[in-house]
Tab-separated table of C-alpha atoms and ligand atoms in Angstrom:
chain	number	residue	atom	x	y	z
W	6	MET	CA	105.509	13.842	-65.224
W	7	ASP	CA	101.741	14.403	-65.457
W	8	LYS	CA	100.804	18.015	-64.914
W	9	GLU	CA	98.020	19.500	-62.849
W	10	LYS	CA	97.276	16.478	-60.768
W	11	ARG	CA	95.786	16.827	-57.335
W	12	ILE	CA	97.573	14.336	-55.109
W	13	VAL	CA	96.915	13.345	-51.509
W	14	ILE	CA	100.073	12.048	-49.820
W	15	LYS	CA	99.604	10.275	-46.488
W	16	VAL	CA	102.645	9.901	-44.256
W	17	GLY	CA	102.412	7.367	-41.457
W	18	THR	CA	103.869	7.593	-37.967
W	19	ALA	CA	106.184	4.652	-38.684
W	20	VAL	CA	107.758	6.592	-41.584
W	21	LEU	CA	108.180	9.737	-39.531
W	22	THR	CA	109.486	8.218	-36.331
W	23	GLY	CA	111.139	4.878	-37.179
W	24	THR	CA	111.732	2.686	-34.130
W	25	SER	CA	112.904	5.527	-31.873
W	26	GLY	CA	109.442	7.021	-31.397
W	27	VAL	CA	110.913	10.478	-31.975
W	28	ILE	CA	110.176	12.423	-35.173
W	29	ASN	CA	112.992	12.071	-37.685
W	30	GLU	CA	113.373	15.539	-39.201
W	31	GLY	CA	115.504	14.147	-42.023
W	32	VAL	CA	112.517	12.171	-43.308
W	33	ILE	CA	110.335	15.293	-43.354
W	34	LYS	CA	113.124	17.278	-45.043
W	35	LYS	CA	113.322	14.730	-47.886
W	36	LEU	CA	109.540	14.464	-48.151
W	37	VAL	CA	109.341	18.242	-48.460
W	38	GLU	CA	112.045	18.310	-51.154
W	39	SER	CA	110.143	15.766	-53.266
W	40	THR	CA	106.838	17.528	-52.645
W	41	VAL	CA	108.318	20.823	-53.801
W	42	LYS	CA	109.456	19.171	-57.058
W	43	LEU	CA	105.906	17.925	-57.620
W	44	LEU	CA	104.514	21.400	-56.920
W	45	GLU	CA	106.979	22.893	-59.367
W	46	SER	CA	105.844	20.451	-62.036
W	47	GLY	CA	102.275	21.737	-61.653
W	48	CYS	CA	100.781	19.246	-59.177
W	49	GLN	CA	98.613	20.298	-56.254
W	50	ILE	CA	99.533	18.477	-53.059
W	51	ILE	CA	97.584	17.783	-49.885
W	52	ILE	CA	99.622	16.086	-47.147
W	53	VAL	CA	97.842	13.940	-44.566
W	54	THR	CA	100.292	13.461	-41.748
W	55	SER	CA	100.307	11.267	-38.693
W	56	GLY	CA	102.939	11.619	-36.033
W	57	ALA	CA	101.350	14.085	-33.629
W	58	ILE	CA	101.229	11.553	-30.808
W	59	GLY	CA	104.773	10.391	-31.670
W	60	ALA	CA	105.979	13.989	-31.687
W	61	GLY	CA	104.285	14.585	-28.327
W	62	MET	CA	106.018	11.538	-26.885
W	63	GLY	CA	109.332	13.047	-27.909
W	64	ARG	CA	108.499	16.253	-26.014
W	65	ILE	CA	107.083	15.149	-22.698
W	66	LYS	CA	106.763	12.079	-20.516
W	67	LEU	CA	103.066	11.662	-19.825
W	68	TYR	CA	102.562	8.527	-17.817
W	69	GLY	CA	99.521	6.541	-18.843
W	70	HIS	CA	98.141	4.973	-21.970
W	71	SER	CA	94.553	6.119	-21.761
W	72	LEU	CA	92.771	7.918	-24.545
W	73	ARG	CA	93.081	11.258	-22.776
W	74	HIS	CA	96.870	10.808	-22.526
W	75	LYS	CA	97.062	10.148	-26.252
W	76	GLN	CA	94.885	13.171	-26.956
W	77	ALA	CA	97.055	15.347	-24.736
W	78	LEU	CA	100.193	14.032	-26.454
W	79	ALA	CA	98.647	14.716	-29.875
W	80	SER	CA	97.814	18.303	-28.937
W	81	ILE	CA	101.386	18.869	-27.741
W	82	GLY	CA	102.921	17.063	-30.687
W	83	GLN	CA	100.751	18.559	-33.451
W	84	LEU	CA	102.335	21.972	-32.945
W	85	HIS	CA	105.827	20.494	-33.012
W	86	LEU	CA	104.996	18.495	-36.135
W	87	MET	CA	103.657	21.548	-37.965
W	88	ASN	CA	106.703	23.569	-36.959
W	89	ILE	CA	108.935	20.983	-38.626
W	90	TYR	CA	106.891	20.970	-41.846
W	91	ASP	CA	106.848	24.776	-41.816
W	92	LYS	CA	110.614	24.952	-41.273
W	93	TYR	CA	111.428	22.785	-44.304
W	94	PHE	CA	108.739	24.145	-46.659
W	95	SER	CA	109.749	27.723	-45.858
W	96	ARG	CA	113.289	26.908	-47.042
W	97	HIS	CA	111.623	26.562	-50.460
W	98	LYS	CA	109.509	29.670	-49.898
W	99	ARG	CA	106.337	27.621	-49.580
W	100	LEU	CA	103.607	28.198	-47.042
W	101	VAL	CA	101.823	25.414	-45.212
W	102	ALA	CA	98.357	25.423	-43.622
W	103	GLN	CA	97.159	23.243	-40.778
W	104	VAL	CA	93.816	21.528	-41.430
W	105	LEU	CA	92.447	19.431	-38.561
W	106	LEU	CA	89.382	17.366	-39.435
W	107	THR	CA	87.041	14.819	-37.903
W	108	LYS	CA	84.725	12.371	-39.590
W	109	ASP	CA	81.788	14.472	-38.418
W	110	ASP	CA	83.201	17.490	-40.247
W	111	LEU	CA	83.304	15.683	-43.590
W	112	ASP	CA	79.947	13.961	-43.050
W	113	ASN	CA	78.206	17.246	-42.288
W	114	HIS	CA	77.183	18.910	-45.552
W	115	SER	CA	77.764	22.556	-44.680
W	116	ARG	CA	80.989	21.911	-42.725
W	117	CYS	CA	82.301	19.819	-45.564
W	118	ILE	CA	81.469	22.546	-48.112
W	119	ASN	CA	83.310	25.071	-45.926
W	120	ALA	CA	86.307	22.753	-45.729
W	121	LYS	CA	86.211	22.346	-49.520
W	122	HIS	CA	86.186	26.108	-50.065
W	123	THR	CA	89.114	26.510	-47.703
W	124	MET	CA	91.023	23.709	-49.401
W	125	GLU	CA	90.408	25.071	-52.911
W	126	THR	CA	91.567	28.531	-51.834
W	127	LEU	CA	94.729	27.142	-50.250
W	128	LEU	CA	95.572	24.966	-53.252
W	129	LYS	CA	94.940	27.736	-55.756
W	130	SER	CA	97.205	30.017	-53.713
W	131	GLY	CA	100.045	27.496	-53.859
W	132	VAL	CA	99.839	26.744	-50.131
W	133	VAL	CA	100.324	23.145	-48.978
W	134	PRO	CA	97.461	21.981	-46.724
W	135	ILE	CA	98.680	19.602	-44.029
W	136	VAL	CA	95.835	17.534	-42.642
W	137	ASN	CA	95.578	15.443	-39.497
W	138	GLU	CA	92.649	14.104	-37.559
W	139	ASN	CA	91.562	16.503	-34.849
W	140	ASP	CA	92.624	14.080	-32.135
W	141	THR	CA	91.456	16.286	-29.253
W	142	VAL	CA	87.804	15.731	-30.152
W	143	ALA	CA	87.876	12.490	-32.172
W	144	VAL	CA	87.573	9.964	-29.393
W	145	ASP	CA	87.467	6.164	-29.403
W	146	GLU	CA	84.430	6.023	-27.143
W	147	LEU	CA	82.231	7.388	-29.884
W	148	PRO	CA	80.562	4.839	-32.173
W	149	LYS	CA	82.983	3.528	-34.803
W	150	ASP	CA	81.436	5.513	-37.642
W	151	LYS	CA	82.101	8.748	-35.768
W	152	LYS	CA	85.865	8.463	-36.047
W	153	PHE	CA	88.149	7.803	-38.989
W	154	GLY	CA	89.982	5.277	-36.818
W	155	ASP	CA	93.308	6.112	-38.390
W	156	ASN	CA	94.831	8.400	-40.938
W	157	ASP	CA	94.721	5.806	-43.743
W	158	ILE	CA	90.948	6.123	-43.862
W	159	LEU	CA	91.160	9.879	-43.294
W	160	SER	CA	93.472	10.191	-46.311
W	161	ALA	CA	91.001	8.289	-48.518
W	162	GLU	CA	88.144	10.511	-47.305
W	163	VAL	CA	90.247	13.596	-48.003
W	164	ALA	CA	91.041	12.311	-51.508
W	165	LEU	CA	87.345	11.698	-52.201
W	166	LYS	CA	85.939	14.882	-50.697
W	167	PHE	CA	88.586	17.173	-52.149
W	168	ASP	CA	88.525	15.708	-55.662
W	169	ALA	CA	92.002	14.225	-55.806
W	170	ASP	CA	93.302	12.327	-58.832
W	171	MET	CA	95.751	10.239	-56.854
W	172	LEU	CA	96.239	8.929	-53.314
W	173	ILE	CA	99.681	7.829	-52.136
W	174	ILE	CA	100.001	6.165	-48.725
W	175	LEU	CA	103.603	6.194	-47.540
W	176	THR	CA	104.524	3.583	-44.977
W	177	ASP	CA	107.636	1.742	-43.724
W	178	VAL	CA	107.354	-1.304	-46.001
W	179	GLU	CA	107.823	-1.652	-49.769
W	180	GLY	CA	104.135	-1.770	-50.602
W	181	PHE	CA	101.404	-4.389	-50.454
W	182	CYS	CA	103.094	-7.744	-49.926
W	183	THR	CA	101.730	-11.267	-49.859
W	184	ILE	CA	102.809	-11.556	-46.236
W	185	ASP	CA	103.761	-8.806	-43.839
W	186	PRO	CA	107.462	-8.102	-44.488
W	187	ARG	CA	108.159	-7.260	-40.873
W	188	PHE	CA	107.355	-10.758	-39.683
W	189	GLY	CA	108.112	-13.183	-42.467
W	190	LYS	CA	110.912	-14.062	-44.820
W	191	GLU	CA	108.962	-15.057	-47.916
W	192	VAL	CA	107.872	-11.591	-48.890
W	193	LYS	CA	106.521	-10.863	-52.314
W	194	LEU	CA	105.672	-7.343	-53.346
W	195	ILE	CA	102.553	-7.070	-55.480
W	196	LYS	CA	103.326	-4.324	-57.988
W	197	GLU	CA	99.883	-3.807	-59.421
W	198	VAL	CA	96.413	-4.577	-58.105
W	199	ARG	CA	93.466	-4.535	-60.505
W	200	ALA	CA	90.810	-5.655	-58.021
W	201	ILE	CA	90.820	-5.865	-54.229
W	202	THR	CA	89.609	-9.418	-53.735
W	203	GLY	CA	88.818	-11.344	-50.547
W	204	ASP	CA	92.115	-13.225	-50.959
W	205	LEU	CA	94.011	-9.968	-51.001
W	206	GLU	CA	92.187	-8.848	-47.883
W	207	LYS	CA	93.242	-12.053	-46.134
W	208	CYS	CA	96.853	-11.243	-47.065
W	209	ALA	CA	96.639	-7.872	-45.385
W	210	GLY	CA	97.201	-9.267	-41.882
W	211	ARG	CA	96.895	-7.141	-38.846
W	212	ALA	CA	100.473	-6.025	-38.408
W	213	GLY	CA	101.386	-2.427	-37.942
W	214	SER	CA	103.751	-0.179	-36.118
W	215	GLN	CA	103.045	0.410	-32.436
W	216	ARG	CA	103.102	4.123	-33.039
W	217	GLY	CA	100.657	4.055	-35.938
W	218	THR	CA	97.166	2.671	-35.765
W	219	GLY	CA	96.454	1.398	-39.222
W	220	GLY	CA	98.316	-1.659	-40.448
W	221	MET	CA	97.758	-3.101	-43.912
W	222	ILE	CA	94.055	-3.798	-43.450
W	223	SER	CA	93.172	-0.130	-43.162
W	224	LYS	CA	95.544	0.746	-46.010
W	225	LEU	CA	93.768	-1.754	-48.212
W	226	GLN	CA	90.433	-0.309	-47.143
W	227	ALA	CA	91.678	3.151	-48.073
W	228	MET	CA	92.799	1.818	-51.478
W	229	LYS	CA	89.322	0.335	-51.981
W	230	MET	CA	87.579	3.590	-51.109
W	231	ALA	CA	89.759	5.606	-53.476
W	232	THR	CA	89.888	3.253	-56.465
W	233	SER	CA	86.131	2.599	-56.386
W	234	LYS	CA	85.658	6.301	-57.101
W	235	GLY	CA	88.148	6.475	-59.948
W	236	ILE	CA	91.225	7.570	-57.992
W	237	VAL	CA	94.530	5.853	-58.718
W	238	ALA	CA	96.157	4.829	-55.448
W	239	TYR	CA	99.540	3.632	-54.185
W	240	ILE	CA	101.077	2.099	-51.076
W	241	ALA	CA	104.818	2.762	-51.073
W	242	ASN	CA	107.863	2.998	-48.828
W	243	GLY	CA	108.162	6.551	-47.530
W	244	ARG	CA	111.791	6.018	-46.575
W	245	LYS	CA	112.872	5.083	-50.096
W	246	LYS	CA	114.736	7.752	-52.016
W	247	ASP	CA	112.644	9.673	-54.544
W	248	VAL	CA	109.656	7.378	-54.153
W	249	LEU	CA	107.142	10.142	-54.922
W	250	LEU	CA	108.994	11.256	-58.027
W	251	LYS	CA	109.237	7.662	-59.275
W	252	ILE	CA	105.490	7.186	-58.872
W	253	LEU	CA	104.739	10.372	-60.756
W	254	GLU	CA	107.189	9.443	-63.499
W	255	GLY	CA	105.404	6.100	-63.917
W	256	LYS	CA	108.448	4.138	-62.726
W	257	SER	CA	108.000	1.044	-60.609
W	258	ALA	CA	107.553	1.967	-56.928
W	259	GLY	CA	105.408	0.309	-54.296
W	260	THR	CA	102.027	-1.141	-55.193
W	261	LYS	CA	99.755	0.579	-57.660
W	262	PHE	CA	95.997	0.086	-57.265
W	263	LEU	CA	94.187	0.725	-60.506
W	264	PRO	CA	91.005	2.798	-60.384
W	265	ARG	CA	87.768	0.867	-60.976
W	266	GLY	CA	84.893	3.285	-60.651
W	267	LYS	CA	84.389	6.546	-62.513
W	268	LYS	CA	85.313	9.868	-60.974
W	269	SER	CA	82.191	11.849	-60.084
W	270	ARG	CA	83.630	15.245	-61.085
N	27	LIG	N1	96.289	11.337	-35.650
N	27	LIG	C1	97.295	10.472	-35.086
N	27	LIG	C2	98.614	11.236	-34.858
N	27	LIG	O1	98.847	12.238	-35.490
N	27	LIG	C3	97.668	9.342	-35.988
N	27	LIG	C4	96.659	8.341	-36.324
N	27	LIG	C5	97.319	7.228	-37.135
N	27	LIG	O2	98.345	6.726	-36.711
N	27	LIG	O3	96.852	6.889	-38.214
N	27	LIG	O4	99.416	10.814	-34.081
């Protein structure tokens, strides 16, 4: 396994909640176990997690589907989500830190520098930063460029701004397929992507879990952002056993997107 890699791992709502809508602690437990193995092998890990709204839905019945309901659910669920991560990481004597970000934070020079300093300090201290969008203030009504839109794009931004070597987006399908595996029978997993072409973008479709917001289009966009700046990127099934370890051991898992641009470090 490659040593001293900085890896951003994004975990989608669909991985964390399945069809029930309630957070599946077993998934987080396994994710934590794999993450700890990567930490022990010398990697630095930043987790970008969704699931705050899903976790909130499991805690309280808030009737309504408006933005403010979702924001309220996220603020209830975020605490619950972090408690679960903390519970399983502390079994391995690892500390976690909550990092809530908005697009504005990373676009603003001095706020971004502050976030970078915080992140570097956490990583050097062996703490696992767990990032989510600050849903309370990141609202849909703002112009599109003011919000990440979903955590796929947030995870790519985090990988770029915090100098990651690798981005892994974990979802509930095998990887990038020629048609969306949830809706078709003729599914073909693409194991390696050298260039994100228009044809590939057409393949992405618009499907996604009802609890997540991304779908394949935003995952592909995240892959494009990362690989164009020299970061190797993956889309893989977060429910598959040892998927993270397989990726790091260079074994076949999910879809690998080869870096195109040069890293600016
Ligand atoms: N920040 C949202 C949450 O934690 C998730 C956004 C997304 O699904 O990508 O629920």
